XYZ file of C-alpha atoms in Angstrom:
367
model
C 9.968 57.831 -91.448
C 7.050 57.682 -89.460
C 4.762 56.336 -92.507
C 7.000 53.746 -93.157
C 6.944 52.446 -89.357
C 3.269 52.561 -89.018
C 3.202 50.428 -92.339
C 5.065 48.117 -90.545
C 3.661 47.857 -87.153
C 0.388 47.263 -89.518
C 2.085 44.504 -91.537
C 3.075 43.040 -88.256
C -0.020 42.688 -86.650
C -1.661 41.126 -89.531
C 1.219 38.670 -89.775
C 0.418 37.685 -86.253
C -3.467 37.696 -86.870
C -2.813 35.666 -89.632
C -0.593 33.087 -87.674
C -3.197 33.013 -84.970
C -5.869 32.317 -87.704
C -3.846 29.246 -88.984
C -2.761 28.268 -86.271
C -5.570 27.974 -83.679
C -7.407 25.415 -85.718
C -4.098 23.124 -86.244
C -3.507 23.787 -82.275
C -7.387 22.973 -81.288
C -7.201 19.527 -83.568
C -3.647 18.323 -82.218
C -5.109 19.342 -78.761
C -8.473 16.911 -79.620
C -5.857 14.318 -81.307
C -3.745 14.148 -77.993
C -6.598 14.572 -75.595
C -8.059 11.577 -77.311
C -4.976 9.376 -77.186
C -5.071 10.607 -73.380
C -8.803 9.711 -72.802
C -8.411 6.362 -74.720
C -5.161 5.371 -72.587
C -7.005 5.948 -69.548
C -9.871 4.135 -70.068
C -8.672 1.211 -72.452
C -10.456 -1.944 -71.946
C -8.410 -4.323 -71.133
C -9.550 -7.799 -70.260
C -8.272 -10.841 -68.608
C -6.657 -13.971 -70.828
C -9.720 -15.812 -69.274
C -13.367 -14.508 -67.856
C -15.851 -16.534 -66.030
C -18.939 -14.777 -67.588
C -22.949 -15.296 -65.931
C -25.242 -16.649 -67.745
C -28.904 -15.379 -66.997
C -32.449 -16.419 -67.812
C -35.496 -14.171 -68.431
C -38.213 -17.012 -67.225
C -36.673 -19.967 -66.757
C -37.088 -21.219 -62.901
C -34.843 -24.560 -63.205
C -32.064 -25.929 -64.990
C -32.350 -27.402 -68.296
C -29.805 -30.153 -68.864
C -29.497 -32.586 -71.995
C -31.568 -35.839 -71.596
C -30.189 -39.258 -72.396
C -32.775 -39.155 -75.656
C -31.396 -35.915 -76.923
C -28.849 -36.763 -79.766
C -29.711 -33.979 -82.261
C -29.306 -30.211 -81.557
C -29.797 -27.485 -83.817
C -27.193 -24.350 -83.804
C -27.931 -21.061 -85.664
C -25.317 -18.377 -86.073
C -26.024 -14.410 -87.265
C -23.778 -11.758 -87.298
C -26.199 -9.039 -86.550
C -24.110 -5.932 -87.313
C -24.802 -4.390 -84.002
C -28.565 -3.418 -85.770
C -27.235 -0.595 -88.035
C -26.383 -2.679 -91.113
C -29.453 -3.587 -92.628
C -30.498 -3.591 -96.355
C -30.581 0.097 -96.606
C -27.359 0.926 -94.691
C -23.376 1.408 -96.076
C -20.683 2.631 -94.036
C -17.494 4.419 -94.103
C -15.271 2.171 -93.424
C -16.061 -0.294 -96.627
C -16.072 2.607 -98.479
C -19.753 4.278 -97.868
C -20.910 7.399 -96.370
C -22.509 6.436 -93.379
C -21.074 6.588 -89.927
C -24.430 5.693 -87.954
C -27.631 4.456 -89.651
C -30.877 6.844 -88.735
C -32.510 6.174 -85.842
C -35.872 5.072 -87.809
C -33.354 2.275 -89.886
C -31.589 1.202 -86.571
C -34.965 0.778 -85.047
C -36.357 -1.405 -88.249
C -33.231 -3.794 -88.213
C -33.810 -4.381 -84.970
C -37.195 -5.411 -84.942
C -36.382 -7.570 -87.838
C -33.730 -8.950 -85.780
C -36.054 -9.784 -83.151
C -38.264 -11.298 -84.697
C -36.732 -13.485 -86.964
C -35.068 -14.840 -83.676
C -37.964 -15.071 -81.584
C -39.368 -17.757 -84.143
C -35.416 -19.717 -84.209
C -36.077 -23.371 -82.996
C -32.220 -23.287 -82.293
C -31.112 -25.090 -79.445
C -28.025 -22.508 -79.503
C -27.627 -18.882 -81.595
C -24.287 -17.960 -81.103
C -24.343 -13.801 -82.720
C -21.822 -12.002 -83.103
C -22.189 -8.078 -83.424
C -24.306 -7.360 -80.151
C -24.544 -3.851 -78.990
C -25.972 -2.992 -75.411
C -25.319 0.159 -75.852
C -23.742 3.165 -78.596
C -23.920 5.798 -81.022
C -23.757 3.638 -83.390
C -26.926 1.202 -82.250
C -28.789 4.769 -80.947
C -28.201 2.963 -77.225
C -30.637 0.099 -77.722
C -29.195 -2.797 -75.883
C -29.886 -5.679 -78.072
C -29.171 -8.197 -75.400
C -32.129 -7.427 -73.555
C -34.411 -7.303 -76.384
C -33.371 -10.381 -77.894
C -33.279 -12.031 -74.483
C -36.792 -10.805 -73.767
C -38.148 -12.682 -76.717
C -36.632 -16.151 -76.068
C -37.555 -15.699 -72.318
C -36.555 -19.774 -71.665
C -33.606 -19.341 -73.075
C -29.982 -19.001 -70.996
C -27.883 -16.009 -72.152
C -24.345 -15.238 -71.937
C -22.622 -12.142 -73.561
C -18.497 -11.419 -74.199
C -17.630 -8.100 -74.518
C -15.196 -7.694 -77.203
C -15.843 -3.692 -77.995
C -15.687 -1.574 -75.485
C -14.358 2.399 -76.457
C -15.549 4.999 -74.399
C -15.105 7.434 -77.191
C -14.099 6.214 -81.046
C -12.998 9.513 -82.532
C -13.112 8.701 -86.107
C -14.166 10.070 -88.907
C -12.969 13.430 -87.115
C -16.037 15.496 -89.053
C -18.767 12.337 -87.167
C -16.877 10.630 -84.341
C -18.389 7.101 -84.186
C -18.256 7.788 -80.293
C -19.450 5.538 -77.756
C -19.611 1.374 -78.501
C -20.072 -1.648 -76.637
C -20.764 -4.547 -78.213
C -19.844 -8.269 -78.169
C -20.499 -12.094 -78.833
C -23.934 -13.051 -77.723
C -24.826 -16.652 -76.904
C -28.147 -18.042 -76.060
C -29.112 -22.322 -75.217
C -32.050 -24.047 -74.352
C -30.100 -25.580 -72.183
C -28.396 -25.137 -69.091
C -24.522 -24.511 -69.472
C -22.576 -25.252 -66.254
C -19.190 -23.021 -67.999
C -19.523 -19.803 -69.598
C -15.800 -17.966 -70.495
C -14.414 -14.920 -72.322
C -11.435 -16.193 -73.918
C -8.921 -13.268 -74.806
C -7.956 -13.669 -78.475
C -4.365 -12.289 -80.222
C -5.198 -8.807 -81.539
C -4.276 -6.101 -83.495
C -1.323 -3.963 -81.139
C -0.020 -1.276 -83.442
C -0.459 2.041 -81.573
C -2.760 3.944 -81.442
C -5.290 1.960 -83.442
C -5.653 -0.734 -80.810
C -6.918 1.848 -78.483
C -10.008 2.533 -80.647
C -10.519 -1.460 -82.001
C -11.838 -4.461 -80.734
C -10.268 -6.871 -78.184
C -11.340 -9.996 -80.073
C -12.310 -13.272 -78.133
C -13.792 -16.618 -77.919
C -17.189 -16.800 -76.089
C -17.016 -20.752 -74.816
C -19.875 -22.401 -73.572
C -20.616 -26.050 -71.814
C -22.982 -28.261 -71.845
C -23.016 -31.519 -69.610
C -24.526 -34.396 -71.515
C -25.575 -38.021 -70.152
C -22.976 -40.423 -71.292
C -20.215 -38.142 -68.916
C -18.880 -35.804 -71.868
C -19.598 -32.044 -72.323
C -21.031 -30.237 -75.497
C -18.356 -27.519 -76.145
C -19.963 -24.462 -77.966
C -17.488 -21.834 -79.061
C -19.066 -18.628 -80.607
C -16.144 -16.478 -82.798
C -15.369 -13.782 -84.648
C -12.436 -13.656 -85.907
C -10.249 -10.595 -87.432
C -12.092 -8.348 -90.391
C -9.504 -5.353 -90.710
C -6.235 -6.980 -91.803
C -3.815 -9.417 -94.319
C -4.782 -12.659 -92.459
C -1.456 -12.442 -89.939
C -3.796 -11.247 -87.435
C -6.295 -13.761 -88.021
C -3.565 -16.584 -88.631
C -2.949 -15.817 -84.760
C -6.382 -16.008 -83.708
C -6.587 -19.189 -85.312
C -3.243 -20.530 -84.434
C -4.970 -20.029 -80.492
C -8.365 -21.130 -81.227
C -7.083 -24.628 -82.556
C -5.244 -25.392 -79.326
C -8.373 -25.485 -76.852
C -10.316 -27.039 -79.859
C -7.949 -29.927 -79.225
C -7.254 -29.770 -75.899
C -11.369 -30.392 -75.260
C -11.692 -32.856 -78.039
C -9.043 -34.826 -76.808
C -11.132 -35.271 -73.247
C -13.505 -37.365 -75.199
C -16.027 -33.980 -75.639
C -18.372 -32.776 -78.660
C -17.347 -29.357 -79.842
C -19.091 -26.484 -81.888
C -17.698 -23.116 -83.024
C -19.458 -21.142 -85.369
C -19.349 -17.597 -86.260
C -18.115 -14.710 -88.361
C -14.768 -15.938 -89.873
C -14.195 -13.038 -91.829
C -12.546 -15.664 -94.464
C -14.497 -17.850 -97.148
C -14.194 -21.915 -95.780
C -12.406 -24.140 -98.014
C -12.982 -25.282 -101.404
C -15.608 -21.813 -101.685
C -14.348 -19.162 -104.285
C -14.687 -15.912 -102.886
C -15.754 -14.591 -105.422
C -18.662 -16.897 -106.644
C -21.837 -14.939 -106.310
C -20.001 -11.440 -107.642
C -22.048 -9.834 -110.012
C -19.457 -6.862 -110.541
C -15.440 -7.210 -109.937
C -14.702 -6.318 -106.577
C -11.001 -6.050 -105.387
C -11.634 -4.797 -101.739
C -11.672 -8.340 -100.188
C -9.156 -10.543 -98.907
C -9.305 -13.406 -101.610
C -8.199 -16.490 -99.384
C -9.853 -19.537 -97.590
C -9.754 -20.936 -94.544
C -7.295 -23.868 -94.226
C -8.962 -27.469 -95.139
C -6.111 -29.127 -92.388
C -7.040 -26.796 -89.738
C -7.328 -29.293 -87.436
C -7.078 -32.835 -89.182
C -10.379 -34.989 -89.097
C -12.660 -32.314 -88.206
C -15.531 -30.851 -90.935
C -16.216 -27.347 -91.705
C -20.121 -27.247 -92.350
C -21.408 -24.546 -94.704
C -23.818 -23.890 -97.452
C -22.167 -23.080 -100.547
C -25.469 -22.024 -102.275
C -26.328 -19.041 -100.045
C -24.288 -15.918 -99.263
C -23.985 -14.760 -96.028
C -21.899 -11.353 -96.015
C -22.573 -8.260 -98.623
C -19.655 -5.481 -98.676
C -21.444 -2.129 -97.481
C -19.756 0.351 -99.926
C -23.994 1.189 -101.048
C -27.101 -0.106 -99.967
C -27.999 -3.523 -100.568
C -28.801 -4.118 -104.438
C -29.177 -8.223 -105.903
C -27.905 -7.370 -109.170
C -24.947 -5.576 -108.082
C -23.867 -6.145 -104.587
C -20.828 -8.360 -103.840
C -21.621 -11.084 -101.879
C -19.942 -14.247 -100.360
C -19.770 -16.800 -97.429
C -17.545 -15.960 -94.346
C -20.138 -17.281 -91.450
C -19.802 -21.148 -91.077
C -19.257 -23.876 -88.499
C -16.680 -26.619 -87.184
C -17.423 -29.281 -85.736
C -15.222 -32.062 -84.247
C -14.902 -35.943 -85.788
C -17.440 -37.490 -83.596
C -20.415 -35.359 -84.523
C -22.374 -35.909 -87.768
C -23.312 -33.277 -89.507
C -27.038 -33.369 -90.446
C -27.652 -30.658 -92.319
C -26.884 -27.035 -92.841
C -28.574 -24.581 -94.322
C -27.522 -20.565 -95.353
C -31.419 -18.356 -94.919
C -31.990 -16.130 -97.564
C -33.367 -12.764 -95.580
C -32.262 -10.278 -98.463
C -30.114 -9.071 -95.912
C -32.655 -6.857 -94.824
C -31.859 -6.416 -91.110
C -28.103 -6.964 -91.109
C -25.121 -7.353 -94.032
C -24.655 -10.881 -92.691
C -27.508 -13.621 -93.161
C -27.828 -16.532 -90.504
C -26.954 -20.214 -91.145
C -28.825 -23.120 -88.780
C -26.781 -26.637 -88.404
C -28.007 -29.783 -87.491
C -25.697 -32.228 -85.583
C -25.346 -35.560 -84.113
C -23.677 -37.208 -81.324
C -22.389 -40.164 -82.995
């Protein structure tokens, strides 16, 4: 009798030791699964339909406003990938291994970055993909450094990513990010606003995404009118509903400003190939992981996407950058309204060495 109870007071304690040994991790990860969902709640960015943003100078003591004999301007957009996405890079969530580039990469793209745009002529680079601070960027603020190097130029930044703590993948947390459009002019705008786009809402991955907007600039020019400069980027991480939305919103102020007699811009990541561009033209190797589709050719009726067809400016980031292999295409373009002229635009090669986006310049004219 008194074996046989021992035997089971043993058996009994290792069927709770066991329990506790299962159990404890699955406890401790729900307990880090809620406690995120908690912390995120908390301390969810949430911005206003409409921002009045400032817009700063590093050396420039006056304004700078349009002269009667300007009638050209020269735009340049880059998606910059936040200085972590450079030829050497992939990432996890196009189907890579890396969470956050090393430091010595990040640091490299950056420069290269830099100084590509410290040479820019551009009378406006609209980027998209600007980190002040994050894991992800190892906390350089890009802002500054860029703005440092075009010290005559006006700056205005949108924040559009702003997580205190993005807790995926669970084994390397991306962690901290804030990022956002970055806009900078040689001239002096007199309206700088954060436009709240439509965005992703299904719980709880719109507590660890972006909160997409418009970053809408203006320009007074001589004859009365304004230069409207819109810098974009529109949804990556979906079936095109989302995006359809953004759009849907985007065309209305497009209108509304055209119709006041101004001259409007937008350029940026579209995240969706312009019309009449396959998708797929530059693919050296099938690819299925991209949304095959194009950006309506009626958008808005009279006004002219402007792109060049002959040079990609996106790579997928499943491996480092390779020509022969890669997939490549064109998502990052411009549209510009019926009384400009379009002058000429040009995709720039760079290899995509310091970001998996390449920039594209545009010449317009008042007309």
């Amino acid at each position: 009798m008194y074996p046989f109870k021992n035997n089971y007071l043993y058996m009994k304690r290792m069927i709770k030791l066991i329990s506790i040994v299962v159990l404890t991790p699955v406890l401790l990860f729900a307990l880090y699964v809620v406690g995120n969902l908690v912390y995120a709640s908390i301390t969810k960015f949430k911005p206003e339909a409409v921002v009045d943003v400032p817009a700063f100078s590093k050396a420039a003591q006056s304004e700078n406003q349009i002269a009667a004999t300007d009638s050209s301007f020269d735009f340049l957009i880059w998606n910059i990938g936040y200085g972590g996405l450079g030829a050497e890079a992939n990432f996890f969530y196009d189907g890579g291994e890396m969470v956050v580039s090393p430091k010595e990469m990040v640091e490299k793209y950056n420069k290269g970055i830099v100084d590509f745009l410290s040479k820019s002529e551009a009378d406006f680079i609209l980027l998209q993909e600007a980190d002040t601070t994050g894991r992800r960027s190892w906390k350089i603020n890009q802002k500054e450094n860029i703005a440092a190097a075009r010290p005559n130029d006006f700056y205005a930044f949108a924040v559009n990513y702003d997580v205190q703590f993005v807790p995926v993948p669970y084994t390397n947390p991306m962690g901290r990010v804030l990022g956002g459009l970055l806009s900078f002019s040689s001239f002096t705008p007199v309206e700088n606003k954060r436009i709240q786009l439509p965005n992703k809402d299904k719980f709880p991955d719109q507590l660890f995404y972006l909160e997409r907007c418009l970053l809408l600039q203006r320009f007074k020019l001589p004859n009365g009118k304004d230069l409207v400069v819109v810098n974009t980027h529109f949804e990556a991480y979906d079936n095109g509903e989302v995006k359809a939305k953004q759009m849907a919103f985007t065309k209305t102020i497009l209108v509304e400003e055209y119709n006041k007699g101004n001259y409007v811009v937008m350029g940026g990541d579209w995240n969706i190939s312009p019309p009449g561009f396959a998708a797929h033209s530059f693919a050296k190797e099938p690819e299925t992981d991209y949304l095959d589709a194009n950006a309506n050719a009626n958008y808005i009726e009279g006004w002219n996407y402007a792109f060049d067809p002959s040079v990609a400016t996106n790579r997928k980031n499943k491996t480092a950058f390779d020509a022969a292999k890669t997939f490549t295409t064109i998502i990052d373009y411009f549209l510009v309204s019926p009384n400009l002229e379009v002058e000429e635009v040009k995709g720039i090669d760079l290899g995509f060495k310091s970001s998996d986006h390449q920039p594209v310049k545009l010449r317009v004219r008042l007309k």
